[in-house]
Short mmCIF file of C-alpha atoms in Angstrom, two decimals:
data_model
loop_
_atom_site.label_atom_id
_atom_site.label_comp_id
_atom_site.label_asym_id
_atom_site.label_seq_id
_atom_site.Cartn_x
_atom_site.Cartn_y
_atom_site.Cartn_z
CA UNK F 23 101.83 88.82 54.86
CA UNK F 24 100.85 87.48 58.29
CA UNK F 25 102.31 85.44 61.10
CA UNK F 26 101.52 83.36 63.89
CA UNK F 27 103.25 84.30 67.01
CA UNK F 28 104.87 81.20 68.87
CA UNK F 29 104.39 81.64 72.62
CA UNK F 30 106.44 79.45 74.88
CA UNK F 31 104.36 77.47 77.31
CA UNK F 32 106.65 78.74 80.24
CA UNK F 33 106.48 82.50 79.46
CA UNK F 34 105.20 84.86 81.99
CA UNK F 35 103.76 87.03 79.26
CA UNK F 36 101.30 84.78 77.55
CA UNK F 37 97.77 85.46 76.38
CA UNK F 38 96.43 85.78 80.09
CA UNK F 39 98.67 88.55 80.65
CA UNK F 40 99.20 91.13 77.62
CA UNK F 41 100.69 94.11 79.29
CA UNK F 42 100.68 97.57 77.43
CA UNK F 43 103.65 99.74 76.61
CA UNK F 44 104.70 102.26 74.40
CA UNK F 45 107.59 101.39 71.95
CA UNK F 46 109.50 102.40 68.82
CA UNK F 47 111.17 100.25 66.28
CA UNK F 48 114.57 101.63 64.93
CA UNK F 49 114.13 104.92 63.22
CA UNK F 50 110.29 105.24 63.77
CA UNK F 51 108.13 106.98 66.28
CA UNK F 52 106.77 105.84 69.40
CA UNK F 53 103.25 104.11 69.45
CA UNK F 54 101.31 101.73 71.81
CA UNK F 55 101.99 97.96 71.62
CA UNK F 56 101.23 94.95 73.58
CA UNK F 57 103.62 92.44 74.84
CA UNK F 58 103.25 88.69 74.04
CA UNK F 59 106.21 86.41 74.88
CA UNK F 60 109.34 88.19 73.57
CA UNK F 61 107.46 89.96 70.80
CA UNK F 62 105.57 93.22 70.67
CA UNK F 63 102.40 93.80 68.66
CA UNK F 64 102.01 97.18 67.16
CA UNK F 65 98.32 98.00 67.89
CA UNK F 66 98.54 101.09 65.72
CA UNK F 67 99.05 98.88 62.85
CA UNK F 68 96.48 96.33 63.71
CA UNK F 69 93.41 97.99 65.16
CA UNK F 70 91.34 100.95 63.70
CA UNK F 71 91.85 103.46 66.52
CA UNK F 72 94.00 106.47 66.50
CA UNK F 73 94.64 106.31 70.15
CA UNK F 74 97.12 103.65 69.48
CA UNK F 75 99.29 105.89 67.39
CA UNK F 76 99.79 108.09 70.42
CA UNK F 77 103.11 108.27 72.39
CA UNK F 78 101.49 107.34 75.50
CA UNK F 79 98.85 105.09 76.98
CA UNK F 80 96.67 108.07 78.34
CA UNK F 81 93.99 108.36 75.31
CA UNK F 82 93.39 104.54 75.45
CA UNK F 83 93.10 104.49 79.12
CA UNK F 84 90.58 107.35 79.15
CA UNK F 85 88.14 105.34 76.93
CA UNK F 86 87.18 103.35 79.91
CA UNK F 87 86.64 99.68 81.00
CA UNK F 88 84.28 98.78 78.29
CA UNK F 89 86.91 99.74 75.69
CA UNK F 90 89.61 98.11 77.59
CA UNK F 91 87.61 94.71 77.52
CA UNK F 92 86.87 95.02 73.72
CA UNK F 93 90.66 95.64 72.95
CA UNK F 94 91.73 92.73 75.19
CA UNK F 95 89.43 90.21 73.56
CA UNK F 96 90.35 91.48 70.20
CA UNK F 97 93.97 91.09 70.81
CA UNK F 98 93.38 87.50 72.23
CA UNK F 99 91.61 86.76 68.84
CA UNK F 100 94.59 88.13 66.75
CA UNK F 101 97.00 85.83 68.81
CA UNK F 102 95.02 82.66 68.30
CA UNK F 103 94.99 83.38 64.57
CA UNK F 104 97.49 85.43 62.68
CA UNK F 105 98.89 88.98 62.91
CA UNK F 106 100.37 91.20 60.15
CA UNK F 107 103.99 90.44 59.94
CA UNK F 108 104.76 94.06 59.81
CA UNK F 109 102.98 94.47 63.11
CA UNK F 110 105.30 92.15 65.13
CA UNK F 111 108.56 93.07 66.41
CA UNK F 112 111.06 91.43 68.71
CA UNK F 113 111.07 92.92 72.01
CA UNK F 114 115.10 93.19 71.84
CA UNK F 115 114.64 95.20 68.58
CA UNK F 116 112.56 98.13 69.76
CA UNK F 117 112.88 100.97 72.38
CA UNK F 118 110.47 101.56 75.11
CA UNK F 119 109.62 104.65 77.10
CA UNK F 120 107.66 105.78 80.32
CA UNK F 121 104.11 104.37 78.99
CA UNK F 122 101.87 106.76 80.57
CA UNK F 123 102.12 110.89 80.80
CA UNK F 124 101.85 110.90 84.47
CA UNK F 125 99.26 113.50 85.70
CA UNK F 126 99.75 113.31 89.39
CA UNK F 127 101.57 111.05 91.86
CA UNK F 128 100.69 109.91 95.45
CA UNK F 129 102.68 107.52 97.54
CA UNK F 130 101.14 105.58 100.33
CA UNK F 131 102.34 103.56 103.35
CA UNK F 132 100.07 100.62 103.35
CA UNK F 133 102.45 97.60 104.60
CA UNK F 134 101.82 97.09 108.13
CA UNK F 135 105.27 95.24 108.38
CA UNK F 136 107.01 98.10 106.83
CA UNK F 137 105.55 100.54 109.05
CA UNK F 138 106.19 98.57 112.07
CA UNK F 139 109.71 98.08 111.11
CA UNK F 140 110.24 101.78 110.64
CA UNK F 141 108.52 102.53 113.80
CA UNK F 142 110.77 100.32 115.78
CA UNK F 143 113.75 101.91 114.05
CA UNK F 144 112.68 105.52 114.59
CA UNK F 145 110.74 105.44 117.76
CA UNK F 146 112.25 102.37 119.71
CA UNK F 147 110.65 103.38 123.03
CA UNK F 148 107.07 104.07 121.57
CA UNK F 149 104.37 102.05 119.87
CA UNK F 150 105.71 101.32 116.29
CA UNK F 151 102.42 102.24 114.53
CA UNK F 152 101.18 105.89 115.12
CA UNK F 153 97.46 106.26 116.15
CA UNK F 154 96.10 106.81 112.98
CA UNK F 155 97.68 104.16 110.97
CA UNK F 156 95.08 101.52 111.34
CA UNK F 157 92.08 104.07 110.59
CA UNK F 158 93.30 105.23 107.20
CA UNK F 159 95.79 104.51 104.35
CA UNK F 160 98.62 107.13 105.15
CA UNK F 161 100.14 108.70 102.12
CA UNK F 162 102.00 111.85 100.78
CA UNK F 163 101.74 113.86 97.65
CA UNK F 164 104.74 113.19 95.29
CA UNK F 165 106.27 114.70 92.24
CA UNK F 166 104.91 113.60 88.91
CA UNK F 167 107.65 115.35 86.99
CA UNK F 168 110.24 113.07 88.35
CA UNK F 169 108.76 109.72 87.47
CA UNK F 170 110.91 108.16 85.05
CA UNK F 171 110.88 104.76 83.15
CA UNK F 172 112.82 101.67 83.93
CA UNK F 173 116.42 101.79 82.98
CA UNK F 174 116.85 105.43 83.64
CA UNK F 175 120.07 106.19 85.72
CA UNK F 176 119.43 107.91 89.02
CA UNK F 177 121.81 110.68 90.17
CA UNK F 178 122.57 110.84 93.78
CA UNK F 179 120.73 113.72 95.20
CA UNK F 180 121.80 116.59 97.33
CA UNK F 181 120.14 117.77 100.40
CA UNK F 182 120.28 119.04 104.14
CA UNK F 183 121.41 116.28 106.48
CA UNK F 184 121.61 116.60 110.30
CA UNK F 185 125.02 116.10 111.89
CA UNK F 186 126.19 114.63 115.04
CA UNK F 187 126.25 118.11 116.47
CA UNK F 188 122.66 118.47 115.57
CA UNK F 189 123.02 121.19 113.06
CA UNK F 190 122.53 120.57 109.24
CA UNK F 191 124.98 120.57 106.66
CA UNK F 192 124.42 120.22 102.72
CA UNK F 193 125.76 117.59 100.46
CA UNK F 194 125.12 114.18 98.70
CA UNK F 195 123.00 111.70 100.38
CA UNK F 196 124.92 109.11 102.15
CA UNK F 197 121.83 106.86 103.04
CA UNK F 198 120.37 106.49 99.49
CA UNK F 199 117.88 103.56 99.48
CA UNK F 200 115.02 102.05 97.46
CA UNK F 201 111.44 101.15 98.17
CA UNK F 202 109.95 98.18 96.18
CA UNK F 203 106.29 99.09 95.38
CA UNK F 204 103.39 98.36 93.13
CA UNK F 205 101.86 101.62 91.22
CA UNK F 206 98.10 101.87 90.21
CA UNK F 207 97.39 103.87 87.06
CA UNK F 208 94.08 105.72 86.73
CA UNK F 209 92.32 105.70 83.52
CA UNK F 210 89.12 107.38 84.04
CA UNK F 211 89.34 110.45 86.20
CA UNK F 212 86.66 111.85 88.57
CA UNK F 213 85.16 115.17 88.96
CA UNK F 214 86.25 117.86 91.63
CA UNK F 215 84.01 117.32 94.67
CA UNK F 216 83.00 113.76 93.75
CA UNK F 217 84.51 110.96 95.75
CA UNK F 218 85.05 107.64 94.08
CA UNK F 219 83.16 104.83 95.89
CA UNK F 220 85.42 101.91 97.01
CA UNK F 221 83.34 99.49 94.81
CA UNK F 222 84.15 101.65 91.66
CA UNK F 223 87.86 100.99 91.65
CA UNK F 224 87.87 98.82 88.67
CA UNK F 225 85.83 101.34 86.70
CA UNK F 226 88.60 103.89 87.22
CA UNK F 227 92.03 101.83 87.36
CA UNK F 228 93.48 100.74 84.22
CA UNK F 229 96.31 98.78 85.40
CA UNK F 230 99.49 98.25 87.49
CA UNK F 231 103.07 98.80 87.35
CA UNK F 232 106.24 98.04 89.33
CA UNK F 233 107.45 101.25 91.20
CA UNK F 234 110.84 101.98 92.93
CA UNK F 235 110.29 105.03 94.96
CA UNK F 236 114.05 105.92 95.58
CA UNK F 237 114.55 107.43 99.01
CA UNK F 238 117.42 109.61 100.61
CA UNK F 239 117.02 108.51 104.22
CA UNK F 240 119.30 111.14 105.68
CA UNK F 241 117.73 113.85 103.92
CA UNK F 242 114.21 112.53 104.81
CA UNK F 243 115.11 112.12 108.57
CA UNK F 244 115.88 115.91 108.86
CA UNK F 245 113.10 117.50 106.79
CA UNK F 246 109.94 115.14 107.44
CA UNK F 247 108.80 116.79 110.62
CA UNK F 248 106.28 118.32 110.74
CA UNK F 249 104.99 118.03 107.21
CA UNK F 250 106.34 114.73 105.88
CA UNK F 251 108.49 113.65 102.83
CA UNK F 252 109.70 116.28 100.30
CA UNK F 253 113.32 116.56 98.82
CA UNK F 254 114.29 113.00 100.15
CA UNK F 255 111.80 111.44 97.98
CA UNK F 256 110.99 113.94 95.15
CA UNK F 257 114.26 113.57 93.10
CA UNK F 258 113.06 110.30 91.36
CA UNK F 259 110.79 107.60 91.22
CA UNK F 260 111.00 104.81 88.70
CA UNK F 261 108.24 102.90 87.11
CA UNK F 262 108.26 99.76 84.90
CA UNK F 263 107.83 100.40 81.14
CA UNK F 264 105.02 97.68 80.79
CA UNK F 265 101.58 98.28 82.38
CA UNK F 266 99.63 94.95 83.38
CA UNK F 267 96.03 95.55 82.91
CA UNK F 268 93.74 94.95 86.03
CA UNK F 269 91.93 92.05 84.17
CA UNK F 270 95.13 90.13 84.12
CA UNK F 271 95.21 89.96 87.88
CA UNK F 272 91.81 88.39 88.30
CA UNK F 273 93.38 85.04 89.49
CA UNK F 274 95.62 87.12 91.87
CA UNK F 275 92.73 88.58 93.85
CA UNK F 276 92.34 87.68 97.51
CA UNK F 277 90.81 88.79 100.71
CA UNK F 278 92.99 91.29 102.85
CA UNK F 279 94.48 90.34 106.12
CA UNK F 280 92.36 91.11 109.04
CA UNK F 281 91.80 94.86 109.43
CA UNK F 282 91.25 95.88 113.24
CA UNK F 283 89.51 98.01 113.96
CA UNK F 284 87.06 97.55 111.29
CA UNK F 285 87.45 100.36 108.57
CA UNK F 286 85.06 103.22 108.48
CA UNK F 287 82.10 102.69 105.91
CA UNK F 288 83.76 104.54 103.00
CA UNK F 289 86.79 102.23 103.40
CA UNK F 290 84.58 99.00 103.66
CA UNK F 291 83.82 97.58 100.09
CA UNK F 292 82.05 94.51 99.06
CA UNK F 293 84.86 93.20 96.78
CA UNK F 294 88.18 91.54 97.57
CA UNK F 295 91.07 93.76 96.43
CA UNK F 296 93.92 92.11 98.21
CA UNK F 297 96.52 90.80 95.60
CA UNK F 298 98.72 87.66 95.86
CA UNK F 299 101.90 89.27 93.94
CA UNK F 300 105.33 88.11 94.82
CA UNK F 301 108.31 90.66 94.29
CA UNK F 302 111.97 90.25 94.06
CA UNK F 303 114.69 92.62 94.84
CA UNK F 304 117.95 92.13 93.12
CA UNK F 305 120.87 94.17 94.20
CA UNK F 306 123.87 94.12 91.73
CA UNK F 307 122.65 90.99 90.42
CA UNK F 308 122.08 89.17 93.67
CA UNK F 309 118.52 88.68 95.06
CA UNK F 310 118.25 89.94 98.57
CA UNK F 311 114.68 90.14 99.28
CA UNK F 312 111.21 88.59 98.34
CA UNK F 313 108.52 91.10 99.46
CA UNK F 314 104.93 89.69 99.53
CA UNK F 315 102.22 91.91 98.40
CA UNK F 316 99.61 89.66 99.81
CA UNK F 317 100.72 90.97 103.32
CA UNK F 318 99.55 94.66 102.50
CA UNK F 319 97.23 95.91 105.08
CA UNK F 320 95.37 98.49 102.81
CA UNK F 321 93.99 97.49 99.48
CA UNK F 322 94.42 99.69 96.17
CA UNK F 323 90.62 100.16 96.34
CA UNK F 324 90.88 101.60 99.76
CA UNK F 325 93.72 103.96 98.83
CA UNK F 326 91.78 105.43 95.90
CA UNK F 327 88.59 105.69 97.98
CA UNK F 328 90.69 107.64 100.74
CA UNK F 329 92.63 109.60 98.13
CA UNK F 330 89.30 111.13 96.79
CA UNK F 331 87.28 111.07 99.98
CA UNK F 332 87.73 114.77 100.51
CA UNK F 333 86.38 115.43 96.85
CA UNK F 334 90.01 115.59 95.27
CA UNK F 335 89.76 115.09 91.43
CA UNK F 336 91.66 112.55 89.72
CA UNK F 337 92.81 112.59 86.20
CA UNK F 338 93.73 110.06 83.27
CA UNK F 339 97.36 109.27 84.05
CA UNK F 340 97.38 109.61 87.79
CA UNK F 341 99.67 107.22 89.39
CA UNK F 342 99.50 106.12 93.10
CA UNK F 343 101.78 103.58 94.72
CA UNK F 344 101.34 101.43 97.42
CA UNK F 345 104.43 102.32 99.55
CA UNK F 346 107.12 100.00 100.51
CA UNK F 347 106.10 96.23 100.34
CA UNK F 348 107.49 94.21 103.25
CA UNK F 349 106.80 90.92 104.94
CA UNK F 350 107.41 89.79 108.64
CA UNK F 351 110.61 87.97 107.75
CA UNK F 352 113.96 89.65 107.36
CA UNK F 353 114.29 88.49 103.68
CA UNK F 354 110.84 89.81 102.88
CA UNK F 355 111.87 93.62 103.58
CA UNK F 356 111.34 95.83 100.60
CA UNK F 357 113.74 98.59 101.51
CA UNK F 358 117.37 98.56 102.46
CA UNK F 359 116.89 100.65 105.73
CA UNK F 360 114.93 97.73 106.82
CA UNK F 361 117.31 95.03 105.52
CA UNK F 362 120.20 96.51 107.14
CA UNK F 363 118.19 97.61 110.04
CA UNK F 364 119.11 101.17 109.76
CA UNK F 365 122.73 100.23 108.72
CA UNK F 366 123.32 98.22 112.09
CA UNK F 367 123.11 94.83 110.33
CA UNK F 368 124.94 94.88 107.03
CA UNK F 369 123.64 92.66 104.05
CA UNK F 370 126.07 90.36 102.09
CA UNK F 371 125.82 91.34 98.51
CA UNK F 372 128.41 89.38 96.18
CA UNK F 373 130.55 88.81 99.08
CA UNK F 374 130.42 92.49 100.41
CA UNK F 375 128.91 93.91 103.52
CA UNK F 376 126.39 96.56 102.45
CA UNK F 377 123.91 98.96 103.88
CA UNK F 378 122.89 101.63 101.65
CA UNK F 379 123.33 102.34 97.81
CA UNK F 380 126.73 103.17 96.43
CA UNK F 381 127.62 104.85 93.14
CA UNK F 382 127.44 102.33 90.40
CA UNK F 383 125.03 99.96 92.04
CA UNK F 384 122.06 98.79 90.07
CA UNK F 385 118.74 97.59 91.67
CA UNK F 386 116.03 95.57 89.68
CA UNK F 387 112.69 94.72 91.11
CA UNK F 388 110.75 92.13 89.46
CA UNK F 389 107.27 90.47 90.30
CA UNK F 390 104.87 87.80 89.26
CA UNK F 391 101.40 86.60 90.24
CA UNK F 392 98.96 83.63 89.90
CA UNK F 393 97.38 83.30 86.48
CA UNK F 394 94.67 81.05 85.26
CA UNK F 395 95.39 77.20 85.00
CA UNK F 396 98.11 77.53 87.63
CA UNK F 397 100.35 79.41 85.27
CA UNK F 398 101.97 82.77 86.45
CA UNK F 399 102.13 86.12 84.89
CA UNK F 400 105.02 88.69 84.87
CA UNK F 401 104.74 92.22 85.82
CA UNK F 402 108.20 92.92 84.06
CA UNK F 403 110.78 94.98 85.83
CA UNK F 404 111.77 98.24 87.20
CA UNK F 405 115.55 98.89 86.96
CA UNK F 406 117.90 101.73 87.83
CA UNK F 407 121.56 102.38 88.37
CA UNK F 408 123.16 104.97 90.83
CA UNK F 409 125.35 107.82 89.18
CA UNK F 410 127.38 110.27 91.20
CA UNK F 411 126.24 113.44 92.56
CA UNK F 412 126.86 116.28 89.91
CA UNK F 413 128.78 118.38 92.24
CA UNK F 414 130.86 117.90 95.48
#
């Protein structure tokens, strides 16, 4: 039997979106699917390619942009006609998991508003931006093994923290924070010693996902000099369970804000890869911020070009994220250290004055972008709830 999928006109997950994920119906194994409205189409049951029977997207992503286009076109044909009834599942009836086997993880620091805010907080008597910031996309190498799927609880981390006396102690983080980010997933890797040209971005990157790079600010503040983030970041990074293909964001592409000084030649591309994506941060059900990705200083194409400029190899499943997305207005800040201005200006959340995360808090980050014909597409959500530290 076949069925026609009814897609509401106002959905953020129409045929112009078609994000990929990995799902399992009750009592069955995980396989690749595509979301349409409030349904999931089982691609293993509809397309004659064994990569869709895999429990992650890696094998499909490795097939490259030509195959990505072919599959997207074929899915649209199916939706326009009829799909096997057995291959269509309600989203509410299936389980999802981390859609990609993450090979490596790098996090950047690409928002000029976020970098300026933190510079003012941490170095109030100096220039907010360090001398290198406008010349290269600053980043750090994260921990792929602690990237978790949306909905995974986050255990409050332990670490060393500086006390008022200037000496450290060890215990649960008291300044636990979020970072609202956009992540980019590499589909086609590159060889060691061969940089990726900035204009080859779309030949390598499969799609985007929402990211929350949880941050223990007190641990981070003590450890980050001289080598940068480590245990204050590596305990957990959450990623959405649906990956929006790069092709779905064509209508969201836009020029970058002015970059001064002009980037070096290897960071100067011929194609615009700014993205008009609007995020929203929800804290215990209350919307507290609307970070605009359109304000990002460095593009994802520049990030990838810089990441590989020394000849570093990339692999299928590599995840690199934008860093905190913030805008110039107070209600556009993508981290709670900015929203509360280091804890000095508490935020009202459900009638309570709040600064950093408490046990039991839930944070949900959502996003949408322009699609064709004045419609919008959704990038899903990344959700996480804070659980108590596992020892005192």
